[in-house]
Amino acid sequence: MMRKGLFTASVGMLLLASSALVQAKDFGTLKFATEAAYPPFNQSTPNGKIVGYEPDMVAEIAKRAGFKYEIVAQKWSGMIPGLVDGKYDAVIDAVTVTPKREEVVDFSRQYTVSVSGFVTLKGSAVDTLPGNGEVVLADDEAGMTKSIDALKAKFKGKTIAVQVATIQADFLNKYLADVATIRTYQAGPETFADLLNGRVDAVMASRTNLNAYVKKHADTVNSTGYGFSGGVLGQGSAIAIQKNNPELKAALDNALNSMIKDGTLKQLSEKWFGENVAPKE
């Protein structure tokens, strides 16, 4: 009787598992949009292949969630509107979760923590910024006042480059636009090009992106000054999807949670960033 009971239970569990598989959402082939110009998150190789942290991450998510996918290159400025209009199913481009963005799109759970900072030219007037790498959180009122006042003194009359429609652009316009010229660019590489050419005094971007650039140009640029997190800079990067798609969100979240738990996301982070920027469980 006990064996029969165990057999019956086992069959029941198999039937439930089989039913779950049958009822699993068939997403078809999902289209992920990215900039393909924001290393090490994403970048295009000479032969047109899109590589980076996010393409590797999506490949692993697809394996675990059981869907097919393609990644397409799009301009950043039109990426969120394109998602809303249904041109693609998701966006992977170091998109930081902010209340403003949550009004128009939904997000998966976060897959990186978020800190933004500055890069300057060595030997320039703003070669070394105050802060020495210290990270200041937006809810630290005293810390924000101290750090912003110090940066204002250093950036007075200077020009800071930033990619258009980014959280860093929002930060600069909120805190430093009264003392510095904020110059926006359509693509991240354009900001660094003008820094090297001396047309701007600094670039603001995510530290993960800045670290990759500094590593390649260590003789000419510095990652310097305070880092900032929270507030208009949000809390971390996540996959943006259309509103009201709970099945896709659940599939992405479950895969990401398992990748964080078993250390896969940490390994991808260390591969592409040289450090672990994956969130904790």
GROMACS .gro file of C-alpha atoms in nm:
model
  281
    1MET     CA    1   0.000   0.000   0.000
    2MET     CA    2   0.282   0.237   0.084
    3ARG     CA    3   0.455   0.164  -0.246
    4LYS     CA    4   0.123   0.217  -0.425
    5GLY     CA    5   0.075   0.547  -0.242
    6LEU     CA    6   0.423   0.660  -0.336
    7PHE     CA    7   0.364   0.556  -0.696
    8THR     CA    8   0.035   0.744  -0.710
    9ALA     CA    9   0.195   1.054  -0.561
   10SER     CA   10   0.481   1.031  -0.808
   11VAL     CA   11   0.242   1.002  -1.100
   12GLY     CA   12   0.047   1.298  -0.968
   13MET     CA   13   0.362   1.507  -0.946
   14LEU     CA   14   0.461   1.409  -1.301
   15LEU     CA   15   0.116   1.503  -1.428
   16LEU     CA   16   0.137   1.838  -1.255
   17ALA     CA   17   0.483   1.900  -1.400
   18SER     CA   18   0.362   1.794  -1.742
   19SER     CA   19   0.059   2.021  -1.711
   20ALA     CA   20   0.283   2.311  -1.610
   21LEU     CA   21   0.498   2.254  -1.918
   22VAL     CA   22   0.195   2.244  -2.144
   23GLN     CA   23   0.058   2.562  -1.990
   24ALA     CA   24   0.391   2.746  -2.004
   25LYS     CA   25   0.375   3.067  -2.203
   26ASP     CA   26   0.504   3.038  -2.558
   27PHE     CA   27   0.672   3.372  -2.619
   28GLY     CA   28   0.777   3.288  -2.974
   29THR     CA   29   1.094   3.479  -3.066
   30LEU     CA   30   1.143   3.779  -2.839
   31LYS     CA   31   1.310   4.089  -2.981
   32PHE     CA   32   1.552   4.267  -2.744
   33ALA     CA   33   1.667   4.620  -2.833
   34THR     CA   34   2.007   4.752  -2.730
   35GLU     CA   35   2.239   5.034  -2.832
   36ALA     CA   36   2.533   4.812  -2.928
   37ALA     CA   37   2.756   5.108  -2.840
   38TYR     CA   38   2.774   5.106  -2.460
   39PRO     CA   39   3.061   4.877  -2.356
   40PRO     CA   40   3.098   4.662  -2.162
   41PHE     CA   41   2.718   4.630  -2.133
   42ASN     CA   42   2.683   4.598  -2.510
   43GLN     CA   43   2.888   4.673  -2.820
   44SER     CA   44   2.911   4.581  -3.186
   45THR     CA   45   3.211   4.395  -3.326
   46PRO     CA   46   3.359   4.477  -3.670
   47ASN     CA   47   3.158   4.192  -3.822
   48GLY     CA   48   2.834   4.328  -3.676
   49LYS     CA   49   2.788   4.084  -3.388
   50ILE     CA   50   2.652   4.238  -3.068
   51VAL     CA   51   2.851   4.127  -2.763
   52GLY     CA   52   2.883   4.223  -2.398
   53TYR     CA   53   2.748   4.162  -2.052
   54GLU     CA   54   2.384   4.200  -2.153
   55PRO     CA   55   2.394   3.976  -2.465
   56ASP     CA   56   2.560   3.704  -2.256
   57MET     CA   57   2.301   3.755  -1.984
   58VAL     CA   58   2.006   3.733  -2.225
   59ALA     CA   59   2.148   3.415  -2.380
   60GLU     CA   60   2.151   3.253  -2.037
   61ILE     CA   61   1.804   3.386  -1.947
   62ALA     CA   62   1.666   3.241  -2.272
   63LYS     CA   63   1.810   2.898  -2.186
   64ARG     CA   64   1.655   2.899  -1.843
   65ALA     CA   65   1.320   3.050  -1.945
   66GLY     CA   66   1.293   2.845  -2.265
   67PHE     CA   67   1.238   3.112  -2.529
   68LYS     CA   68   1.405   3.210  -2.855
   69TYR     CA   69   1.531   3.564  -2.903
   70GLU     CA   70   1.709   3.813  -3.124
   71ILE     CA   71   1.897   4.129  -3.032
   72VAL     CA   72   1.866   4.440  -3.251
   73ALA     CA   73   2.064   4.764  -3.239
   74GLN     CA   74   1.865   5.086  -3.187
   75LYS     CA   75   1.944   5.447  -3.098
   76TRP     CA   76   1.913   5.509  -2.726
   77SER     CA   77   1.696   5.820  -2.758
   78GLY     CA   78   1.416   5.627  -2.928
   79MET     CA   79   1.450   5.300  -2.740
   80ILE     CA   80   1.187   5.342  -2.467
   81PRO     CA   81   0.931   5.501  -2.707
   82GLY     CA   82   0.995   5.212  -2.947
   83LEU     CA   83   0.929   4.962  -2.670
   84VAL     CA   84   0.605   5.137  -2.576
   85ASP     CA   85   0.498   5.131  -2.943
   86GLY     CA   86   0.562   4.757  -2.964
   87LYS     CA   87   0.859   4.763  -3.203
   88TYR     CA   88   1.034   4.514  -2.973
   89ASP     CA   89   0.956   4.313  -2.662
   90ALA     CA   90   1.229   4.430  -2.425
   91VAL     CA   91   1.521   4.671  -2.385
   92ILE     CA   92   1.864   4.573  -2.252
   93ASP     CA   93   2.082   4.884  -2.243
   94ALA     CA   94   2.183   4.947  -1.881
   95VAL     CA   95   1.837   5.097  -1.828
   96THR     CA   96   1.813   5.218  -1.470
   97VAL     CA   97   1.486   5.179  -1.284
   98THR     CA   98   1.342   5.521  -1.197
   99PRO     CA   99   0.990   5.629  -1.095
  100LYS     CA  100   0.961   5.835  -1.415
  101ARG     CA  101   1.037   5.535  -1.636
  102GLU     CA  102   0.808   5.309  -1.434
  103GLU     CA  103   0.520   5.530  -1.546
  104VAL     CA  104   0.554   5.406  -1.904
  105VAL     CA  105   0.726   5.062  -1.886
  106ASP     CA  106   0.765   4.772  -1.646
  107PHE     CA  107   1.096   4.628  -1.533
  108SER     CA  108   1.241   4.291  -1.447
  109ARG     CA  109   1.429   4.258  -1.122
  110GLN     CA  110   1.761   4.444  -1.125
  111TYR     CA  111   2.069   4.278  -1.271
  112THR     CA  112   2.331   4.538  -1.171
  113VAL     CA  113   2.374   4.785  -0.890
  114SER     CA  114   2.405   5.146  -1.003
  115VAL     CA  115   2.671   5.410  -0.931
  116SER     CA  116   2.744   5.708  -1.160
  117GLY     CA  117   3.060   5.916  -1.170
  118PHE     CA  118   3.301   6.124  -1.377
  119VAL     CA  119   3.594   6.083  -1.612
  120THR     CA  120   3.837   6.369  -1.680
  121LEU     CA  121   4.153   6.424  -1.885
  122LYS     CA  122   4.482   6.383  -1.705
  123GLY     CA  123   4.665   6.712  -1.671
  124SER     CA  124   4.351   6.921  -1.729
  125ALA     CA  125   4.207   7.188  -1.498
  126VAL     CA  126   3.970   6.928  -1.352
  127ASP     CA  127   4.219   6.641  -1.360
  128THR     CA  128   4.132   6.528  -1.008
  129LEU     CA  129   3.784   6.590  -0.868
  130PRO     CA  130   3.699   6.596  -0.496
  131GLY     CA  131   3.563   6.279  -0.340
  132ASN     CA  132   3.833   6.016  -0.398
  133GLY     CA  133   3.581   5.756  -0.518
  134GLU     CA  134   3.343   5.790  -0.222
  135VAL     CA  135   2.985   5.689  -0.310
  136VAL     CA  136   2.715   5.931  -0.192
  137LEU     CA  137   2.354   5.816  -0.164
  138ALA     CA  138   2.075   6.053  -0.264
  139ASP     CA  139   1.898   6.018   0.072
  140ASP     CA  140   2.212   6.135   0.254
  141GLU     CA  141   2.120   6.504   0.262
  142ALA     CA  142   2.437   6.622   0.435
  143GLY     CA  143   2.657   6.411   0.210
  144MET     CA  144   2.482   6.537  -0.104
  145THR     CA  145   2.518   6.901   0.002
  146LYS     CA  146   2.887   6.859   0.078
  147SER     CA  147   2.971   6.669  -0.242
  148ILE     CA  148   2.767   6.887  -0.479
  149ASP     CA  149   2.912   7.208  -0.333
  150ALA     CA  150   3.263   7.069  -0.380
  151LEU     CA  151   3.189   6.972  -0.742
  152LYS     CA  152   3.031   7.310  -0.816
  153ALA     CA  153   3.350   7.484  -0.713
  154LYS     CA  154   3.552   7.259  -0.942
  155PHE     CA  155   3.316   7.266  -1.240
  156LYS     CA  156   3.235   7.639  -1.241
  157GLY     CA  157   3.260   7.762  -1.600
  158LYS     CA  158   3.342   7.412  -1.729
  159THR     CA  159   3.161   7.182  -1.975
  160ILE     CA  160   3.037   6.834  -1.886
  161ALA     CA  161   2.941   6.581  -2.154
  162VAL     CA  162   2.660   6.331  -2.106
  163GLN     CA  163   2.443   6.109  -2.320
  164VAL     CA  164   2.099   6.254  -2.391
  165ALA     CA  165   1.788   6.124  -2.213
  166THR     CA  166   1.988   5.944  -1.943
  167ILE     CA  167   1.967   5.950  -1.565
  168GLN     CA  168   2.310   6.116  -1.561
  169ALA     CA  169   2.173   6.399  -1.776
  170ASP     CA  170   1.889   6.440  -1.524
  171PHE     CA  171   2.142   6.449  -1.240
  172LEU     CA  172   2.360   6.714  -1.406
  173ASN     CA  173   2.064   6.932  -1.495
  174LYS     CA  174   1.937   6.912  -1.138
  175TYR     CA  175   2.262   6.971  -0.950
  176LEU     CA  176   2.528   7.133  -1.171
  177ALA     CA  177   2.359   7.316  -1.460
  178ASP     CA  178   2.371   7.645  -1.268
  179VAL     CA  179   2.753   7.651  -1.275
  180ALA     CA  180   2.854   7.433  -1.573
  181THR     CA  181   2.750   7.385  -1.933
  182ILE     CA  182   2.581   7.048  -1.978
  183ARG     CA  183   2.638   6.921  -2.333
  184THR     CA  184   2.430   6.623  -2.446
  185TYR     CA  185   2.516   6.364  -2.712
  186GLN     CA  186   2.314   6.099  -2.894
  187ALA     CA  187   2.563   5.820  -2.820
  188GLY     CA  188   2.800   5.746  -2.533
  189PRO     CA  189   3.117   5.712  -2.747
  190GLU     CA  190   3.067   6.069  -2.872
  191THR     CA  191   3.105   6.204  -2.518
  192PHE     CA  192   3.441   6.032  -2.476
  193ALA     CA  193   3.560   6.145  -2.820
  194ASP     CA  194   3.501   6.510  -2.729
  195LEU     CA  195   3.674   6.460  -2.394
  196LEU     CA  196   3.986   6.328  -2.567
  197ASN     CA  197   3.971   6.618  -2.816
  198GLY     CA  198   3.949   6.873  -2.535
  199ARG     CA  199   3.603   6.999  -2.631
  200VAL     CA  200   3.460   6.912  -2.289
  201ASP     CA  201   3.612   6.896  -1.942
  202ALA     CA  202   3.446   6.581  -1.809
  203VAL     CA  203   3.206   6.298  -1.892
  204MET     CA  204   2.942   6.164  -1.656
  205ALA     CA  205   2.813   5.807  -1.698
  206SER     CA  206   2.768   5.485  -1.503
  207ARG     CA  207   3.090   5.376  -1.335
  208THR     CA  208   3.074   5.037  -1.502
  209ASN     CA  209   3.082   5.208  -1.841
  210LEU     CA  210   3.349   5.457  -1.729
  211ASN     CA  211   3.572   5.184  -1.587
  212ALA     CA  212   3.578   5.003  -1.921
  213TYR     CA  213   3.677   5.323  -2.100
  214VAL     CA  214   3.945   5.419  -1.847
  215LYS     CA  215   4.097   5.073  -1.872
  216LYS     CA  216   4.156   5.128  -2.245
  217HIS     CA  217   4.280   5.488  -2.206
  218ALA     CA  218   4.460   5.477  -1.871
  219ASP     CA  219   4.739   5.705  -1.996
  220THR     CA  220   4.506   5.992  -2.082
  221VAL     CA  221   4.197   5.983  -1.857
  222ASN     CA  222   4.099   5.946  -1.491
  223SER     CA  223   3.794   5.803  -1.321
  224THR     CA  224   3.776   6.056  -1.042
  225GLY     CA  225   3.559   6.221  -0.779
  226TYR     CA  226   3.245   6.124  -0.595
  227GLY     CA  227   3.015   5.848  -0.714
  228PHE     CA  228   2.640   5.894  -0.679
  229SER     CA  229   2.351   5.651  -0.642
  230GLY     CA  230   1.977   5.673  -0.585
  231GLY     CA  231   1.737   5.963  -0.635
  232VAL     CA  232   1.721   6.066  -1.002
  233LEU     CA  233   1.996   5.809  -1.068
  234GLY     CA  234   1.767   5.522  -0.971
  235GLN     CA  235   1.864   5.201  -0.798
  236GLY     CA  236   2.012   4.972  -1.065
  237SER     CA  237   1.976   4.837  -1.419
  238ALA     CA  238   1.693   4.607  -1.523
  239ILE     CA  239   1.526   4.476  -1.838
  240ALA     CA  240   1.253   4.712  -1.958
  241ILE     CA  241   0.935   4.552  -2.095
  242GLN     CA  242   0.593   4.673  -2.202
  243LYS     CA  243   0.331   4.741  -1.936
  244ASN     CA  244   0.093   4.464  -1.834
  245ASN     CA  245   0.298   4.161  -1.938
  246PRO     CA  246   0.320   3.967  -1.609
  247GLU     CA  247   0.412   3.636  -1.776
  248LEU     CA  248   0.722   3.779  -1.943
  249LYS     CA  249   0.821   3.963  -1.627
  250ALA     CA  250   0.787   3.643  -1.423
  251ALA     CA  251   0.997   3.446  -1.675
  252LEU     CA  252   1.273   3.708  -1.671
  253ASP     CA  253   1.264   3.746  -1.292
  254ASN     CA  254   1.278   3.372  -1.228
  255ALA     CA  255   1.575   3.330  -1.460
  256LEU     CA  256   1.762   3.626  -1.313
  257ASN     CA  257   1.693   3.513  -0.957
  258SER     CA  258   1.837   3.170  -1.033
  259MET     CA  259   2.143   3.327  -1.201
  260ILE     CA  260   2.205   3.544  -0.895
  261LYS     CA  261   2.155   3.252  -0.659
  262ASP     CA  262   2.394   3.014  -0.837
  263GLY     CA  263   2.659   3.279  -0.908
  264THR     CA  264   2.620   3.287  -1.288
  265LEU     CA  265   2.546   3.661  -1.294
  266LYS     CA  266   2.847   3.726  -1.072
  267GLN     CA  267   3.067   3.534  -1.316
  268LEU     CA  268   2.936   3.734  -1.614
  269SER     CA  269   2.986   4.056  -1.419
  270GLU     CA  270   3.348   3.973  -1.338
  271LYS     CA  271   3.408   3.867  -1.699
  272TRP     CA  272   3.291   4.196  -1.849
  273PHE     CA  273   3.346   4.454  -1.572
  274GLY     CA  274   3.639   4.307  -1.382
  275GLU     CA  275   3.431   4.331  -1.064
  276ASN     CA  276   3.106   4.203  -0.922
  277VAL     CA  277   2.822   4.450  -0.982
  278ALA     CA  278   2.547   4.189  -0.958
  279PRO     CA  279   2.282   4.253  -0.691
  280LYS     CA  280   2.248   4.032  -0.386
  281GLU     CA  281   1.967   3.780  -0.355
   0.00000   0.00000   0.00000
